Amino acid sequence: MRTDVVRLGRLAGERSGDMMQFLSSMEADRQIADADILVDIAHVLMLDKQKINDRRVTRQILSALLVLYESGIPDEAFDTRFEDVHAGIESLLIESAGPDIGGRMHMGRSRNDEVATCIRIKLREELLKQMAALVTVRQVLLAIAAKHTTSVMPGFTHLQHAQPTTLAHHLLAYEQAFSRDFDRLKDAYCRVNLSPLGAAAFASTGYPISREYTASLLGFDGLVENTMDAVATRDFALETLADLTIMMANTSRLCEELIIWSTSFVKFVTLDDAFCSTSSIMPQKKNPDTAEIMRAKSASVFGAFAGALMTVKGLPMSYNRDLQELTPNIWRGIHDAKVSLRLLADMLASAEFDTGRMKEEAGKGFSTATELADTLVRSYGLPFRTAHNIVGRAVMKGSLSLTTLEAAALEVGPKISLKKKGLTQKKIDEVLDVGYSLGLRKAPGGPAPSATKRAITGRTKQLETDSDLTDKRLAQIAKSREKLITNARRMVA
Ligand code: ARG
């Protein structure tokens, strides 16, 4: 039976299985186990460079660590007898390299800076994967939008027909939201990719360590400078989870629309069977379950954020064990968000939009009434509020199923006779036309086909920039890992 080397000195007495499990972070530590080996290697290389350990010790520790890196960390390291994977790996190392060698790995550091470093290494990679998933969703949205710049549909406010728009315009709205989500994660990355290593328990260490060297070996862009903050803070994780929460809120809204659009009374979209379920009793049913689960996943990501936030709010400086309970929230939030976004891209790409049905609805509910009011202003000199009231009253008199208005309904008395001013039924029908109304709305970001085409060109350029940045950062961290391992291999050769 392996012992937890950390507990050997100070503590006596057996612990129950429940107790060990309660205290151990092993389950969540599987997420950071690989990162822990990298952190160990970087730390050992630094101890060598700073002549804190001699070359013979360095070589032996590194050989043992490289075995773990190459053949994987054995299951014994994850036993809940160890408080965490850091203790598990150190215990294994001491066993394989002997106490005189293995016992020299943990000099000048603490699990407090170690775990914070591991979390950041894993998280930065996850952030980039999440950014890549967002790039894919945005690509899909832009591709669909490009095909539908003239596919008219009703636009809604309060879920009531409001003004006509196009499918392109509607989807571009989501692309823009997801692009802000991307920017937020990109920004969070700058604060995640900083090294806490060397902070030790919180007060750094008396050994002549080089924090800069381990930071550069591990591909960090800099240090979390104050060593007390370095071990105490998890705000980089809170920030990430907040960003993911917002991203999932956007995702949830899109899912909600897909659910509404796929009902038999709206029927704007048919989702691919792969993303749907049926009923165990009602044989005719096709339910949009993927979108529904995604809508609920947004709640669980928010839950992860709330859980993490509540964990830190009452903690005094510096490290407190509570922080261990925060970490699983990070991985849960990341996981749910990542899977959701990947499935969302596929669900959108395979969805079939019924442009005929959208067109049917586009002009309903007097959706072009705003344009008529605006025409009364532009062509007949009425103040907007008067025009608004005149058209509103005409709609009140008319039936809601109507899409056009009778000229007579716009007559409100001899004072403002639009007929006398030259307003004809032909003119009314012309300005109430969906295409006419849309064509006028060509301000930047508007629904007119000319505007959405311009927007698609601009957004596509931005997407390329974002995609390049993600790839570049992914390549950077892969390269820094490779360099670190080459470094270690050279040292033992
Ligand atoms: N498993 C711990 C965590 O996740 C690692 C740090 C333990 N530090 C300590 N002082 N007990 O936070």
XYZ file of C-alpha atoms and ligand atoms in Angstrom:
505
model
C 0.000 0.000 0.000
C 1.479 3.347 -1.074
C 1.592 6.134 1.426
C 0.958 9.775 0.771
C 4.452 11.199 1.279
C 3.053 14.564 2.219
C 1.320 13.203 5.330
C 4.190 11.117 6.668
C 5.683 13.631 9.096
C 3.128 15.686 10.867
C 0.031 13.556 11.002
C -0.728 10.295 12.662
C -3.730 8.032 12.644
C -5.617 6.122 10.021
C -8.284 7.799 7.948
C -11.489 6.173 6.847
C -12.219 5.669 3.144
C -14.947 8.297 3.362
C -12.546 10.749 4.916
C -9.918 10.178 2.254
C -12.416 10.563 -0.517
C -13.869 13.668 1.026
C -10.496 15.364 1.163
C -9.079 14.158 -2.123
C -9.406 16.090 -5.366
C -8.417 13.041 -7.369
C -11.449 12.830 -9.606
C -11.110 16.379 -10.900
C -7.326 16.077 -10.896
C -7.508 13.725 -13.887
C -8.035 16.913 -15.862
C -4.720 18.383 -14.774
C -2.563 15.267 -14.445
C -0.799 15.789 -17.786
C -0.200 19.420 -16.980
C 1.271 18.357 -13.629
C 4.001 16.346 -15.337
C 4.902 19.376 -17.478
C 5.008 21.570 -14.384
C 7.218 19.018 -12.600
C 9.598 18.871 -15.562
C 9.836 22.658 -15.853
C 10.407 23.002 -12.128
C 13.165 20.367 -12.121
C 14.877 21.980 -15.129
C 14.788 25.291 -13.296
C 16.229 23.796 -10.079
C 19.077 22.495 -12.231
C 19.679 25.751 -14.070
C 19.753 27.645 -10.786
C 22.131 25.023 -9.347
C 19.671 24.201 -6.592
C 19.829 20.544 -7.593
C 22.897 18.957 -9.116
C 22.910 17.409 -12.564
C 22.850 13.818 -11.309
C 19.652 14.442 -9.352
C 18.110 16.348 -12.252
C 18.781 13.518 -14.668
C 17.263 10.855 -12.451
C 14.139 12.821 -11.627
C 13.656 13.793 -15.239
C 14.034 10.192 -16.462
C 11.315 9.096 -14.066
C 9.073 11.991 -15.129
C 9.655 11.274 -18.812
C 8.549 7.689 -18.255
C 5.297 9.042 -16.839
C 4.992 11.485 -19.724
C 5.597 8.843 -22.368
C 3.747 5.822 -21.010
C 1.051 7.669 -19.123
C 0.467 8.140 -15.436
C -0.399 4.791 -13.820
C -3.726 4.389 -12.086
C -2.065 4.073 -8.666
C -1.235 7.790 -8.822
C -4.959 8.513 -8.782
C -5.747 6.567 -5.612
C -7.841 8.631 -3.233
C -5.411 7.707 -0.497
C -3.489 10.663 -1.940
C -4.910 14.074 -1.273
C -4.367 14.961 -4.859
C -2.537 14.051 -8.036
C 0.453 16.171 -7.031
C 0.974 14.043 -3.937
C 0.228 10.911 -5.977
C 2.876 11.628 -8.576
C 5.461 12.725 -6.029
C 4.852 9.588 -3.987
C 5.286 7.433 -7.090
C 8.435 9.251 -8.012
C 9.958 8.840 -4.574
C 9.178 5.174 -4.788
C 10.724 4.702 -8.224
C 13.756 7.028 -7.931
C 14.281 6.552 -4.192
C 13.832 9.108 -1.428
C 17.254 10.678 -1.884
C 16.493 11.574 -5.495
C 12.691 11.735 -5.717
C 12.580 13.677 -2.457
C 14.359 16.578 -4.159
C 11.692 17.428 -6.669
C 9.373 19.510 -4.509
C 12.013 21.956 -3.250
C 11.042 25.589 -3.498
C 7.432 25.067 -4.387
C 4.101 24.122 -2.841
C 1.064 22.367 -4.139
C -0.580 25.771 -3.901
C 1.408 27.269 -6.768
C 1.606 23.873 -8.455
C -2.154 23.394 -8.720
C -2.772 26.964 -9.820
C -0.186 26.486 -12.575
C -1.707 23.187 -13.693
C -5.207 24.662 -13.866
C -3.964 27.542 -16.001
C -2.128 25.200 -18.391
C -5.197 23.064 -18.910
C -7.547 26.015 -19.031
C -5.633 27.968 -21.663
C -5.880 24.983 -24.007
C -9.567 24.574 -23.289
C -10.116 28.268 -23.917
C -8.520 27.970 -27.330
C -10.608 24.901 -28.157
C -13.695 26.818 -27.129
C -12.646 29.722 -29.315
C -12.147 27.301 -32.215
C -15.648 25.906 -31.640
C -17.018 29.450 -31.756
C -15.178 30.066 -35.008
C -16.896 26.999 -36.496
C -20.360 28.081 -35.349
C -19.768 31.529 -36.813
C -18.570 30.007 -40.082
C -21.770 27.982 -40.340
C -23.932 31.016 -39.560
C -22.164 33.100 -42.204
C -22.464 30.339 -44.795
C -26.224 30.024 -44.237
C -26.618 33.803 -44.185
C -24.800 34.116 -47.520
C -27.424 31.861 -49.105
C -30.341 33.806 -47.638
C -29.761 37.529 -48.117
C -33.065 37.724 -49.994
C -35.005 35.160 -47.967
C -37.576 37.380 -46.300
C -39.047 36.492 -42.962
C -40.888 38.277 -40.184
C -38.789 39.973 -37.567
C -40.239 39.966 -34.081
C -40.330 42.109 -30.996
C -42.218 40.695 -28.019
C -42.532 37.601 -30.254
C -45.121 39.522 -32.278
C -44.659 40.210 -35.990
C -42.847 43.527 -36.036
C -41.066 44.357 -39.269
C -39.879 42.204 -42.134
C -36.287 41.081 -42.217
C -34.290 38.318 -43.857
C -32.912 35.038 -42.607
C -29.441 36.399 -43.329
C -30.037 39.395 -41.083
C -31.418 37.213 -38.301
C -28.479 34.797 -38.390
C -25.958 37.622 -38.659
C -27.297 38.894 -35.341
C -26.206 35.632 -33.726
C -22.876 35.654 -35.535
C -22.198 39.075 -34.083
C -23.105 37.897 -30.590
C -20.865 34.851 -30.896
C -18.077 37.065 -32.136
C -18.289 39.082 -28.908
C -18.200 35.795 -27.004
C -15.037 35.011 -28.905
C -13.528 38.380 -28.007
C -14.302 37.864 -24.336
C -12.561 34.482 -24.286
C -9.650 35.894 -26.258
C -9.311 38.585 -23.647
C -9.627 36.134 -20.751
C -6.795 34.107 -22.271
C -4.371 36.975 -21.650
C -5.029 36.741 -17.919
C -5.184 32.942 -17.821
C -1.846 32.436 -19.523
C 0.308 33.814 -16.702
C 2.469 31.746 -14.387
C 1.884 31.499 -10.627
C 4.761 29.030 -10.288
C 7.411 29.986 -7.767
C 4.871 31.533 -5.442
C 5.216 28.357 -3.348
C 2.818 28.383 -0.391
C 2.285 32.135 -0.916
C 5.518 33.816 0.194
C 7.718 32.415 -2.583
C 10.873 30.692 -1.369
C 14.368 31.312 -0.066
C 15.934 29.201 -2.840
C 17.336 31.252 -5.702
C 14.602 30.131 -8.098
C 13.840 31.687 -11.462
C 10.146 32.242 -11.909
C 10.780 33.729 -15.332
C 12.519 30.571 -16.492
C 9.700 28.184 -15.510
C 7.175 30.617 -17.001
C 8.969 30.610 -20.312
C 9.520 26.819 -20.269
C 5.787 26.349 -19.820
C 4.811 28.795 -22.564
C 3.300 31.416 -20.271
C 3.212 35.011 -21.449
C 4.321 36.347 -18.063
C 3.975 35.995 -14.293
C 1.150 36.446 -11.836
C 3.540 38.688 -10.008
C 2.449 39.006 -6.396
C 3.011 35.567 -4.922
C 0.149 35.809 -2.461
C -2.280 36.661 -5.228
C -0.729 33.958 -7.418
C -1.894 31.131 -5.141
C -5.064 32.787 -3.857
C -6.739 33.991 -6.995
C -9.115 32.071 -9.142
C -10.528 35.141 -10.819
C -9.069 33.952 -14.126
C -11.402 30.959 -13.832
C -14.370 33.063 -12.728
C -13.835 35.310 -15.702
C -13.742 32.353 -18.056
C -16.900 30.874 -16.544
C -18.670 34.235 -16.717
C -17.731 34.487 -20.377
C -18.970 30.961 -20.990
C -22.186 31.749 -19.143
C -22.833 34.679 -21.458
C -21.926 32.559 -24.471
C -24.340 29.857 -23.345
C -27.076 32.442 -22.819
C -26.626 33.410 -26.469
C -26.645 29.737 -27.426
C -29.781 29.157 -25.415
C -31.599 32.000 -27.162
C -30.724 30.543 -30.540
C -31.892 27.118 -29.384
C -35.135 28.621 -28.170
C -35.704 30.077 -31.623
C -34.930 26.795 -33.328
C -37.451 25.133 -31.032
C -40.110 27.728 -31.827
C -39.265 27.722 -35.532
C -39.624 23.951 -35.712
C -43.149 23.864 -34.257
C -45.899 22.826 -36.671
C -47.514 26.252 -36.484
C -44.345 28.180 -37.308
C -42.504 25.638 -39.433
C -39.618 27.873 -40.472
C -37.087 25.128 -39.943
C -36.781 21.366 -40.046
C -34.032 20.030 -37.842
C -32.175 16.960 -38.967
C -33.538 13.750 -37.436
C -30.160 13.113 -35.837
C -30.769 16.059 -33.488
C -34.300 15.043 -32.574
C -36.055 12.414 -30.487
C -39.444 10.836 -30.681
C -42.052 9.899 -28.100
C -42.455 6.495 -26.520
C -46.235 6.798 -26.798
C -47.008 9.270 -29.590
C -45.679 7.687 -32.752
C -45.876 10.839 -34.844
C -43.599 12.946 -32.641
C -40.355 14.582 -33.657
C -38.993 16.637 -30.812
C -36.070 19.113 -30.887
C -34.369 17.503 -27.866
C -30.804 18.541 -28.701
C -31.796 22.192 -28.704
C -33.731 21.669 -25.475
C -30.809 19.991 -23.707
C -28.557 22.791 -24.922
C -30.968 25.355 -23.520
C -30.721 23.556 -20.184
C -26.941 23.210 -20.400
C -26.747 26.981 -20.350
C -28.254 26.757 -16.883
C -25.684 24.241 -15.746
C -22.814 26.402 -17.029
C -24.292 29.292 -15.107
C -24.520 26.964 -12.103
C -20.823 26.177 -12.460
C -20.043 29.893 -12.552
C -22.250 30.618 -9.554
C -20.718 27.705 -7.620
C -17.201 28.914 -8.329
C -18.007 32.505 -7.490
C -19.655 31.603 -4.192
C -16.655 29.486 -3.239
C -14.207 32.381 -3.301
C -16.280 35.219 -2.003
C -15.560 34.688 1.677
C -11.988 33.437 1.516
C -9.234 35.298 3.313
C -5.770 35.405 1.751
C -4.140 33.259 0.632
C -4.669 29.597 -0.233
C -7.628 27.884 1.392
C -8.616 24.323 0.713
C -12.027 25.535 -0.416
C -10.346 26.356 -3.707
C -10.118 22.657 -4.400
C -13.911 22.538 -4.534
C -13.983 25.369 -7.039
C -11.953 23.542 -9.677
C -14.494 20.898 -10.768
C -16.844 23.768 -11.646
C -14.310 24.950 -14.204
C -14.150 21.591 -15.966
C -17.900 21.071 -15.811
C -18.603 24.484 -17.320
C -15.935 24.060 -19.973
C -17.172 20.603 -20.905
C -20.849 21.521 -21.233
C -20.043 24.647 -23.215
C -17.649 22.887 -25.557
C -19.952 19.990 -26.377
C -22.903 22.351 -26.828
C -21.076 24.579 -29.279
C -19.796 21.681 -31.328
C -23.265 20.182 -31.619
C -24.786 23.568 -32.335
C -22.577 23.981 -35.394
C -23.686 20.603 -36.759
C -27.328 21.171 -35.887
C -27.344 24.495 -37.749
C -25.418 23.170 -40.736
C -27.886 20.321 -41.220
C -31.061 22.353 -40.597
C -33.416 23.008 -43.506
C -34.986 26.431 -43.646
C -38.420 26.773 -45.224
C -38.101 30.080 -47.037
C -41.619 29.711 -48.454
C -43.140 29.634 -44.986
C -40.990 32.541 -43.876
C -42.111 34.585 -46.858
C -45.743 33.766 -46.124
C -45.361 35.258 -42.660
C -43.067 38.158 -43.542
C -45.774 40.705 -44.272
C -48.330 39.526 -41.755
C -49.536 41.525 -38.781
C -49.077 44.774 -40.750
C -45.334 44.303 -40.435
C -44.672 47.082 -42.946
C -46.857 49.640 -41.184
C -43.765 51.521 -39.988
C -42.821 52.131 -43.597
C -46.289 53.506 -44.331
C -46.029 55.904 -41.406
C -42.564 56.938 -42.581
C -43.967 57.555 -46.066
C -46.631 59.853 -44.634
C -43.783 61.803 -43.063
C -41.458 61.801 -46.077
C -43.955 62.366 -48.879
C -46.826 64.193 -47.201
C -45.079 66.271 -44.570
C -46.802 64.860 -41.468
C -44.998 64.851 -38.119
C -43.948 61.281 -37.299
C -46.144 60.990 -34.202
C -49.233 62.038 -36.174
C -48.417 59.574 -38.950
C -47.824 56.863 -36.336
C -51.243 57.532 -34.807
C -53.026 57.597 -38.154
C -51.580 54.246 -39.240
C -52.130 52.758 -35.783
C -55.789 53.738 -35.843
C -56.191 52.279 -39.339
C -54.713 48.990 -38.126
C -57.055 48.984 -35.158
C -59.984 49.290 -37.522
C -58.636 46.609 -39.838
C -58.352 42.906 -39.231
C -55.060 41.539 -37.986
C -54.942 38.914 -40.706
C -54.727 41.705 -43.258
C -51.412 42.757 -44.643
C -52.605 45.833 -46.423
C -54.646 48.878 -45.403
C -57.486 50.617 -47.189
C -56.839 54.226 -48.110
C -60.149 55.113 -46.466
C -58.955 53.804 -43.126
C -56.203 56.395 -43.178
C -58.625 59.290 -43.412
C -59.003 60.852 -40.003
C -60.982 63.945 -40.847
C -60.950 66.990 -43.073
C -57.961 68.526 -41.250
C -55.498 65.949 -42.543
C -56.913 64.446 -45.707
C -54.229 62.254 -47.187
C -56.416 61.618 -50.190
C -56.373 65.333 -50.921
C -52.617 65.333 -50.482
C -52.484 62.717 -53.263
C -52.133 59.426 -51.373
C -53.511 56.612 -53.541
C -54.256 52.973 -52.777
C -51.545 52.074 -55.289
C -48.996 54.068 -53.318
C -50.148 52.463 -50.078
C -49.815 48.966 -51.520
C -46.403 49.839 -52.866
C -44.981 51.031 -49.564
C -46.578 48.144 -47.680
C -44.693 45.678 -49.872
C -42.195 43.617 -47.891
C -39.441 43.891 -50.484
C -39.825 47.658 -50.715
C -39.610 48.086 -46.985
C -36.553 45.819 -46.729
C -34.725 47.443 -49.622
C -34.835 50.804 -47.869
C -33.226 49.446 -44.723
C -29.692 49.525 -45.987
C -27.980 51.362 -43.144
C -24.881 49.502 -41.878
C -26.026 46.295 -40.204
C -29.543 46.588 -41.592
C -31.581 43.843 -43.281
C -31.494 45.126 -46.880
C -29.748 42.555 -49.077
C -27.106 45.135 -50.020
C -26.380 45.697 -46.308
C -26.260 42.043 -45.316
C -23.980 41.248 -48.244
C -21.601 43.950 -47.087
C -21.870 42.661 -43.522
C -21.055 39.114 -44.605
C -17.888 40.300 -46.339
C -16.801 42.207 -43.238
C -17.670 39.436 -40.821
C -15.890 36.845 -42.945
C -12.699 38.893 -42.796
C -12.990 39.221 -39.028
C -13.596 35.502 -38.742
C -10.407 34.749 -40.656
C -8.443 36.968 -38.280
C -10.007 35.244 -35.278
C -9.398 31.805 -36.702
C -5.729 32.627 -37.417
C -5.231 33.932 -33.906
C -6.698 30.760 -32.405
C -4.521 28.532 -34.587
C -1.446 30.615 -33.815
C -1.969 30.361 -30.073
C -2.695 26.631 -30.262
C 0.519 26.148 -32.242
C 2.412 28.251 -29.692
C 1.398 26.137 -26.740
C 2.002 22.896 -28.651
C 5.461 24.150 -29.554
C 6.296 25.175 -26.002
C 5.305 21.708 -24.785
C 7.475 20.090 -27.450
C 10.413 22.320 -26.554
C 10.052 21.505 -22.870
C 10.094 17.770 -23.519
C 13.048 18.036 -25.919
C 14.861 20.012 -23.253
C 14.221 17.303 -20.680
C 15.209 14.500 -23.056
C 18.459 16.244 -23.895
C 19.247 16.606 -20.235
C 18.893 12.875 -19.528
C 20.596 11.693 -22.741
N -5.667 19.566 -4.360
C -5.413 20.911 -3.981
C -6.325 21.866 -4.761
O -6.921 21.467 -5.688
C -3.985 21.230 -4.252
C -3.402 22.216 -3.285
C -3.336 21.622 -1.916
N -2.727 22.529 -0.991
C -2.827 22.367 0.319
N -2.269 23.260 1.041
N -3.469 21.384 0.869
O -6.439 23.009 -4.429
